[in-house]
mmCIF file of C-alpha atoms and ligand atoms in Angstrom:
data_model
loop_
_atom_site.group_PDB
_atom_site.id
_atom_site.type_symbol
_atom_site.label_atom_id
_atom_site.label_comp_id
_atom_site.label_asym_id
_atom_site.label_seq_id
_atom_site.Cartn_x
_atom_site.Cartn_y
_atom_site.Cartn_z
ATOM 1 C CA UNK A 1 96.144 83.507 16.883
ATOM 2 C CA UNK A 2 95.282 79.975 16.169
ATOM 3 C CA UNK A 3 97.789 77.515 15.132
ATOM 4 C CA UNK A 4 96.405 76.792 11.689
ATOM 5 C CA UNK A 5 98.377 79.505 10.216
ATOM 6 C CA UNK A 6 101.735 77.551 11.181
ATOM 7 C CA UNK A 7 100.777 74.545 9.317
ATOM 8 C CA UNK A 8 102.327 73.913 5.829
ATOM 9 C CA UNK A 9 99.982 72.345 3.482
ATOM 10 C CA UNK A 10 102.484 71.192 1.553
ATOM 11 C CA UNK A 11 103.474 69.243 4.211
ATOM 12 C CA UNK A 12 100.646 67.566 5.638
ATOM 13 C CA UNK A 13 100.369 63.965 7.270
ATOM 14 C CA UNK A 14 98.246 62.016 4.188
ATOM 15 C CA UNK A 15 96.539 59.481 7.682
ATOM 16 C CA UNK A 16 96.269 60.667 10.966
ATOM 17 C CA UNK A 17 95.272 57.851 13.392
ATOM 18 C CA UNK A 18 93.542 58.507 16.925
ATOM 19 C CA UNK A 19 93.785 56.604 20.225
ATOM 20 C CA UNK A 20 90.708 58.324 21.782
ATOM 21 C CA UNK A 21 91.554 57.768 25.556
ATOM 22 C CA UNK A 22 90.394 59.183 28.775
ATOM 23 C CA UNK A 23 86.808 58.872 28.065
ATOM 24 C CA UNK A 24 86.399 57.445 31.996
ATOM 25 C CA UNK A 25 89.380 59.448 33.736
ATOM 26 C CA UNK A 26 87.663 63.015 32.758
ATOM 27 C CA UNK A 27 84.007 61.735 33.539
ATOM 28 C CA UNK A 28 85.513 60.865 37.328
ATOM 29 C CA UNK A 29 87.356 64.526 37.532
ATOM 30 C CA UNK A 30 84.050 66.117 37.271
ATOM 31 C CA UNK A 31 82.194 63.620 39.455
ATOM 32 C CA UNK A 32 80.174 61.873 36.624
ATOM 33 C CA UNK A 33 79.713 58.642 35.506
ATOM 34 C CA UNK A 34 81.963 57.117 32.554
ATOM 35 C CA UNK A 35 79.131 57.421 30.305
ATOM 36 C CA UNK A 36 79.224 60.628 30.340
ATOM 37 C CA UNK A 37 82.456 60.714 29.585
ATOM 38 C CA UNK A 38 81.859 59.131 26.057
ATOM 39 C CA UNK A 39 79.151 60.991 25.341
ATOM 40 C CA UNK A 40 81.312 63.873 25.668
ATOM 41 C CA UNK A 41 83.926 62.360 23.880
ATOM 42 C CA UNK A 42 81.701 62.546 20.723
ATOM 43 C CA UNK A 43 81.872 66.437 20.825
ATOM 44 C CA UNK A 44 86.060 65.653 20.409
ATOM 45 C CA UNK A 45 84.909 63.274 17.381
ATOM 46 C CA UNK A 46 83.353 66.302 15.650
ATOM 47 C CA UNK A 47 86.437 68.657 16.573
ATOM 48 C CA UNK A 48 88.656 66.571 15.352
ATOM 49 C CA UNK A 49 87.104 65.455 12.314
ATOM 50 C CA UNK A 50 85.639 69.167 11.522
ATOM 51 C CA UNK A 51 89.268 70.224 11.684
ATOM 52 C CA UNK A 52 91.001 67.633 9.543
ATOM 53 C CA UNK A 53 88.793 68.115 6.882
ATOM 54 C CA UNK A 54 89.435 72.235 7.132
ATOM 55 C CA UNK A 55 92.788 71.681 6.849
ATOM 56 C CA UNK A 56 92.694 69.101 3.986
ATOM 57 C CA UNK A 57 93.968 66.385 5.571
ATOM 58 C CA UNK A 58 92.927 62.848 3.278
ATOM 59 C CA UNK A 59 92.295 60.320 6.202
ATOM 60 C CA UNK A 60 91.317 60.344 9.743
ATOM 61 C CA UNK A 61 91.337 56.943 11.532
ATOM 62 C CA UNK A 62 90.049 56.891 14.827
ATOM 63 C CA UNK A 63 90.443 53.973 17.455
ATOM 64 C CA UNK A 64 86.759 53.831 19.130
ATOM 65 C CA UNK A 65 85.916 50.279 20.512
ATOM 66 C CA UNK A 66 89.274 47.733 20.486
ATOM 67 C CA UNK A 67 88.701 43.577 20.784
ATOM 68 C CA UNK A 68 89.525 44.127 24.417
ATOM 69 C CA UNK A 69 86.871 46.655 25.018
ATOM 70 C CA UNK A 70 84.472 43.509 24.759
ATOM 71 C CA UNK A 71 85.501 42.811 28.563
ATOM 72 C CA UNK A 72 84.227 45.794 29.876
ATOM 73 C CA UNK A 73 80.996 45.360 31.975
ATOM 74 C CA UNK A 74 78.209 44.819 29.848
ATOM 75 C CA UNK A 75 76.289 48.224 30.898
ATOM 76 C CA UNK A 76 79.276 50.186 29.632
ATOM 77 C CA UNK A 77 79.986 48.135 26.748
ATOM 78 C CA UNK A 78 75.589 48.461 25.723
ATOM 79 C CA UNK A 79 76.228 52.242 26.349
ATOM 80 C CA UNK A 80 78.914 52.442 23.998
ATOM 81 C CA UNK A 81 77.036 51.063 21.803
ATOM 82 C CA UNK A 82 73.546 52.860 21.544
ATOM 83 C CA UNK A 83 75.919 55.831 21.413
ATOM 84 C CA UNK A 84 77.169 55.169 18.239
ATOM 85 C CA UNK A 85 74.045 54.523 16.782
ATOM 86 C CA UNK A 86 73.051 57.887 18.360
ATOM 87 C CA UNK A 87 76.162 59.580 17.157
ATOM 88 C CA UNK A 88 75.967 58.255 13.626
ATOM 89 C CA UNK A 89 72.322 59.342 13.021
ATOM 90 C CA UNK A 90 73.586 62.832 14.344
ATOM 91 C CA UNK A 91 76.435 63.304 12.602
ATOM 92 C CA UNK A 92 75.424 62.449 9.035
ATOM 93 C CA UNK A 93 74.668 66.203 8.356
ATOM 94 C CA UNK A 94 78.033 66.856 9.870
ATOM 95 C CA UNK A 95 79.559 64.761 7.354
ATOM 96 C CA UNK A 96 77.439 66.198 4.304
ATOM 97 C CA UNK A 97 78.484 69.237 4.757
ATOM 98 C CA UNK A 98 82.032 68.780 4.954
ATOM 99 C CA UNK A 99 82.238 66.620 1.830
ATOM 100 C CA UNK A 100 83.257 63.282 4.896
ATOM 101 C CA UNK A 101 83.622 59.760 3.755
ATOM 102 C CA UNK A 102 83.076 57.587 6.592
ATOM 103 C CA UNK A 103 84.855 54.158 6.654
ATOM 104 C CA UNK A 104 85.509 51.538 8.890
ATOM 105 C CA UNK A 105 87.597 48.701 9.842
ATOM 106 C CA UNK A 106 87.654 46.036 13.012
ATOM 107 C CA UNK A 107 85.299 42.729 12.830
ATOM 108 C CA UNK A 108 82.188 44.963 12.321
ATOM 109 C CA UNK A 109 80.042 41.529 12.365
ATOM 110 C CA UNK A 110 81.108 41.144 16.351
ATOM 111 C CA UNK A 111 78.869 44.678 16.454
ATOM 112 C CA UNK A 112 74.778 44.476 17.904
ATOM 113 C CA UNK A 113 73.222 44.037 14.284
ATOM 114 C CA UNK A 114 71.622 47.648 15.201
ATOM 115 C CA UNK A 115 75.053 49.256 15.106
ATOM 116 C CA UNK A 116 76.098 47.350 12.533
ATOM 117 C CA UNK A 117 72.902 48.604 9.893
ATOM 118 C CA UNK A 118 73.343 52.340 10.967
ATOM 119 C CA UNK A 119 76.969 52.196 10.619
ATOM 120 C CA UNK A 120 76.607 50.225 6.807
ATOM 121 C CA UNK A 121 73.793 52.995 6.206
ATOM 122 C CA UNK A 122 75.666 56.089 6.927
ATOM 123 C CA UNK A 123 78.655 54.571 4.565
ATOM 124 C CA UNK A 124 76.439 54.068 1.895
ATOM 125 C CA UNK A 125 75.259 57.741 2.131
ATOM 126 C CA UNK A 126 78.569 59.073 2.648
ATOM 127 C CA UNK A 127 80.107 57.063 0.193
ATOM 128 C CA UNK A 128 80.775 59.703 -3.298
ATOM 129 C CA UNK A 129 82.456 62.162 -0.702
ATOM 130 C CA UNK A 130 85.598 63.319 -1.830
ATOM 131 C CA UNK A 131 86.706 65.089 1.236
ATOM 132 C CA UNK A 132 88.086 63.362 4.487
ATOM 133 C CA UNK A 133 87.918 59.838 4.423
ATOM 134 C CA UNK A 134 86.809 59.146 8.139
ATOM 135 C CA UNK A 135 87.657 55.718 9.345
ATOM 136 C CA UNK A 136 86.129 54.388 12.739
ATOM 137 C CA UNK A 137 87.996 51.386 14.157
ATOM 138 C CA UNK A 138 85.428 49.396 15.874
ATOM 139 C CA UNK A 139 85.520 46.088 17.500
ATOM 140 C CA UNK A 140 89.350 46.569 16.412
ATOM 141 C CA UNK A 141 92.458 44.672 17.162
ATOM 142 C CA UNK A 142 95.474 44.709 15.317
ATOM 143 C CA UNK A 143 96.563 41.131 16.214
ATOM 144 C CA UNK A 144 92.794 40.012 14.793
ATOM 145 C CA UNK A 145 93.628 41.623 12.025
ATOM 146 C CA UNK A 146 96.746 40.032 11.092
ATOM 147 C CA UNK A 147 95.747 36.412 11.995
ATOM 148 C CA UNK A 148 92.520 36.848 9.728
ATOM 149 C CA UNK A 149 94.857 38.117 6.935
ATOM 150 C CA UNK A 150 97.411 35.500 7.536
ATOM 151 C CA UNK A 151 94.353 32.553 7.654
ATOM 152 C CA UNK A 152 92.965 34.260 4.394
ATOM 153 C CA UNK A 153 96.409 33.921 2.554
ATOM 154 C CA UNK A 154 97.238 30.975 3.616
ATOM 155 C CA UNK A 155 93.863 29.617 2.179
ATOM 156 C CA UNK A 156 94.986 31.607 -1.256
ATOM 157 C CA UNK A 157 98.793 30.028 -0.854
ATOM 158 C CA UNK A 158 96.602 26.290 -0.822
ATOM 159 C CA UNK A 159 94.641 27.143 -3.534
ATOM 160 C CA UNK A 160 97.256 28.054 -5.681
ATOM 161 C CA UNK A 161 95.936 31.625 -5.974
ATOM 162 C CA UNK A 162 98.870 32.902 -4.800
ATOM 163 C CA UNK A 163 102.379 31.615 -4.763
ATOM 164 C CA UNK A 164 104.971 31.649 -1.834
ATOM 165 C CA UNK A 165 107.664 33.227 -3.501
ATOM 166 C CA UNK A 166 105.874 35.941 -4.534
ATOM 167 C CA UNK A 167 104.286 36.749 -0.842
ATOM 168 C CA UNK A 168 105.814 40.359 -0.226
ATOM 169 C CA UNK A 169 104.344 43.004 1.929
ATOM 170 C CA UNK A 170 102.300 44.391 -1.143
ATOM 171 C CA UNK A 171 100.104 41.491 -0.331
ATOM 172 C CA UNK A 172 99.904 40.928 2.918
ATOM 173 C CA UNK A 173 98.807 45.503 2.622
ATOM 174 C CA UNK A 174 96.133 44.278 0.403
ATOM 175 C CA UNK A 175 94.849 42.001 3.062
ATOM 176 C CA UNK A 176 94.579 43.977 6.342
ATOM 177 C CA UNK A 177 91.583 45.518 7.134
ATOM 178 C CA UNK A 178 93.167 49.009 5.819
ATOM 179 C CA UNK A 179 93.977 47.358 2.092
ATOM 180 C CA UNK A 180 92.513 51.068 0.839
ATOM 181 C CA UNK A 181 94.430 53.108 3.175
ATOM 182 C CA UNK A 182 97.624 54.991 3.371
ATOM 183 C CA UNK A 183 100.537 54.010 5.625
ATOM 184 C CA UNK A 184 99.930 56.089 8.936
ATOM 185 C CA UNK A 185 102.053 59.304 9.512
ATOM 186 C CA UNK A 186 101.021 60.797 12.852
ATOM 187 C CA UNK A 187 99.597 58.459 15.493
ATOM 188 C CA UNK A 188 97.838 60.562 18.202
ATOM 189 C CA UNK A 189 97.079 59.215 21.674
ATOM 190 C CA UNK A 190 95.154 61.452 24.296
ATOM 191 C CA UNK A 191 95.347 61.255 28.009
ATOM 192 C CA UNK A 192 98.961 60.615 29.090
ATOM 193 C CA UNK A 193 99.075 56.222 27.891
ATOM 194 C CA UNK A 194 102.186 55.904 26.287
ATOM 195 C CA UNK A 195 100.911 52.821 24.753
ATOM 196 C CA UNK A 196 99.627 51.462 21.116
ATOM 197 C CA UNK A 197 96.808 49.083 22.881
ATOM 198 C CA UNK A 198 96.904 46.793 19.984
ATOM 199 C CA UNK A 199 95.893 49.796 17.471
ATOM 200 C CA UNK A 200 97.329 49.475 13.817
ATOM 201 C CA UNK A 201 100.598 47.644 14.672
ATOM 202 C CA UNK A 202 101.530 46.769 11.065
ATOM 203 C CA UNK A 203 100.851 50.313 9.682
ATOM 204 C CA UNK A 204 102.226 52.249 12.168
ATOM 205 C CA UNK A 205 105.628 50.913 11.799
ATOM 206 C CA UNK A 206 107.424 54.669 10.297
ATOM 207 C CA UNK A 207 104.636 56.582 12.115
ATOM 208 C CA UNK A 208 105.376 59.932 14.297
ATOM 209 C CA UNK A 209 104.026 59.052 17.605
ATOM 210 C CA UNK A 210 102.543 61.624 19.731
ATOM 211 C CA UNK A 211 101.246 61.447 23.017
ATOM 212 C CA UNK A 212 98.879 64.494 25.067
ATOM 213 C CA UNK A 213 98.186 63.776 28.992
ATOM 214 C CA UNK A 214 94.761 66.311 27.258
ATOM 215 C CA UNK A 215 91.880 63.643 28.254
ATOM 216 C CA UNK A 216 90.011 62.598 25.028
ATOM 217 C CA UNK A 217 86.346 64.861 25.484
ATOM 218 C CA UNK A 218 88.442 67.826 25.838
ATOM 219 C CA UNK A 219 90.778 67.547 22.326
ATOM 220 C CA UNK A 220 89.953 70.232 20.618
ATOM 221 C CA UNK A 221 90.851 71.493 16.734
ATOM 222 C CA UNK A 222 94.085 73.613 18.538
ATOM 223 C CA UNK A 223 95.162 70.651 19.839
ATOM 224 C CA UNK A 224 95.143 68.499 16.541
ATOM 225 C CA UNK A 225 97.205 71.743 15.096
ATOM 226 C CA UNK A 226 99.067 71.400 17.828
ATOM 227 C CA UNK A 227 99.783 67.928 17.231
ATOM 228 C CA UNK A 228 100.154 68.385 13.507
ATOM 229 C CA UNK A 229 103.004 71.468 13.979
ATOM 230 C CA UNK A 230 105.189 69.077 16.461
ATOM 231 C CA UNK A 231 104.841 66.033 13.372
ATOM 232 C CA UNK A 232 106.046 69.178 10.915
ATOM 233 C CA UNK A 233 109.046 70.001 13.003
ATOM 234 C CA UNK A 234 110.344 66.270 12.578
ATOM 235 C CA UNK A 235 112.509 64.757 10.376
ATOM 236 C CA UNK A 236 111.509 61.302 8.782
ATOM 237 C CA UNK A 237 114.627 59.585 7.816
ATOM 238 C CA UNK A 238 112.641 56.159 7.593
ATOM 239 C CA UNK A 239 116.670 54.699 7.665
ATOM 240 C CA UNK A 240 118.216 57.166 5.700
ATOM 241 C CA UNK A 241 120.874 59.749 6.989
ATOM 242 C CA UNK A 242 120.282 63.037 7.536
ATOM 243 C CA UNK A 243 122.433 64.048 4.629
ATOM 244 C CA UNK A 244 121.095 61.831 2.454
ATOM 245 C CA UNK A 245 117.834 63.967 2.693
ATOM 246 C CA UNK A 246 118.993 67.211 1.844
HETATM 247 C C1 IPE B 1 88.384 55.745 25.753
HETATM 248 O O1 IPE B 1 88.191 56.144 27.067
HETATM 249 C C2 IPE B 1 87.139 55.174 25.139
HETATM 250 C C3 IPE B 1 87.170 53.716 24.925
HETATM 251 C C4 IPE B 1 88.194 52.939 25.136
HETATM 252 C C5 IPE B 1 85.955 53.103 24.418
HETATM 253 P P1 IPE B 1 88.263 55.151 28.298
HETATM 254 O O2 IPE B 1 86.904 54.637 28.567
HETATM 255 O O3 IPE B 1 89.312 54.116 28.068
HETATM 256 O O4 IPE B 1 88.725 56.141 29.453
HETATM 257 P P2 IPE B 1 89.738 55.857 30.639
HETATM 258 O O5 IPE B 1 90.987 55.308 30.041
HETATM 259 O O6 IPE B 1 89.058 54.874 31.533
HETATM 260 O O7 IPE B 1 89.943 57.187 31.277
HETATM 261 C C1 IPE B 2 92.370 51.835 23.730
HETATM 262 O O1 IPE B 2 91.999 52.399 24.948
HETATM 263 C C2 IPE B 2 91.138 51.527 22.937
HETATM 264 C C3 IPE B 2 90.398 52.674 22.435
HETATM 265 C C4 IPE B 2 90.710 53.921 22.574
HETATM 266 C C5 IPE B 2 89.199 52.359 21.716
HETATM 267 P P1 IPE B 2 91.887 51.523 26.273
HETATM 268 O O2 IPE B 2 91.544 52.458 27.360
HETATM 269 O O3 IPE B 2 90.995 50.380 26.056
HETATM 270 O O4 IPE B 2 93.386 50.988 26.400
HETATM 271 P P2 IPE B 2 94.174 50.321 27.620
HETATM 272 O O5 IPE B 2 93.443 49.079 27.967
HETATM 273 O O6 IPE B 2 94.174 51.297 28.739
HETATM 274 O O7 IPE B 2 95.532 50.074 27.088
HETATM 275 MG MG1 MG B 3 91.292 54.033 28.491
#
């Protein structure tokens, strides 16, 4: 029996975010090259993404090229690349039919323009969805992120278009790349890392973590139940005690 029937709906993480790792590790187990290890990692895209929206869940974030990918050789990093143009252009159906909003965040203008127009395209055609909002982190970093929202306020804070006292962490939410996003509640990462790799560090700070030595092309949807029944058999005090929850 599959593990969907153990989920509670009531109970369901609003933003699950993906480290997608062990693209390269599960090409070498079965003698290939890494490329074809992220091509097959785009089967685990749909998986994943088919199955969050089955189960209702609001927003998917997953972690696909970080600002440190950039010093990868350049044959790996071009692959990477043409693949997502590939992918997007084959997944667009995917997304119509599930009712998918596809989003993204990261310093999209570091992208080959080519990526960068499909990517823009497919959001404009996905963008009345109701469904799953599907974010792709791309050219990503977390540290980026927060410099470019610390530069942008402080230009605000000179221009008197916001005032120091009032700086709280409702503004410094509205300028991260994930302004329209909910805090994260489950933070996936696949192939055994027990590491964050400079992946949402501001939002994931009252996050479940959960870690699967499963290499990323062979995550399935039982393993996202999987992951989602372990988050529902926690308790999130987020400082509280125990009692205090009943
Ligand atoms: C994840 O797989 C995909 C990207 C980071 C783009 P890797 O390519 O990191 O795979 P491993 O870690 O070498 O196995
Ligand atoms: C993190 O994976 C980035 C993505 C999944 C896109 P890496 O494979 O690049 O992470 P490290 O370098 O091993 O920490
Ligand atoms: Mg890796």
């Amino acid at each position: 029996m599959s593990l969907k029937s153990n989920i509670r709906k009531s109970d369901l993480p609003k933003h699950i975010a993906i480290i997608m790792d062990g693209n390269g590790r599960w090409a070498k187990q079965q003698g290939l090259r890494r490329v074809l290890g992220h091509q097959n990692g785009t089967k685990a895209v749909r998986e994943t993404m088919e199955g969050a929206a089955e189960l209702g869940v609001k927003h998917l974030t997953l972690y696909a090229f970080s600002t440190e990918n950039w010093k990868r050789p350049k044959l790996e990093i071009d692959t990477l690349m043409k693949l997502l143009v590939s992918s997007l252009k084959k997944e667009l159906s995917t997304l119509v039919k599930n009712n998918i909003r596809l989003s993204a965040i990261g310093n999209l203008q570091a992208l080959p323009p080519k990526a960068n127009k499909e990517l823009h395209e497919v959001m404009d055609k996905t963008a009345t969805h109701t469904g799953l909002t599907l974010t792709l982190a791309l050219s990503y970093g977390a540290r980026e992120e927060i410099v470019k929202a610390v530069k942008d306020i402080s230009e605000k804070v000179k221009n008197n278009i916001i005032s120091l006292e009032n700086l709280d962490e409702t503004i410094i939410n509205e300028h991260l790349y994930t302004q329209n996003l909910p805090e994260v509640d489950l933070l996936i990462r696949t192939s055994g890392e027990c590491r964050v790799s400079n992946f949402l560090l501001w939002q994931i700070a009252y996050a479940e973590l959960y870690f699967t030595p499963v290499l990323w092309p062979e995550f399935n949807k039982e393993d996202l139940f999987k992951a989602i029944v372990n988050y529902q058999q926690r308790e999130r005090r987020f400082g509280k005690t125990s009692e205090q929850l009943q």
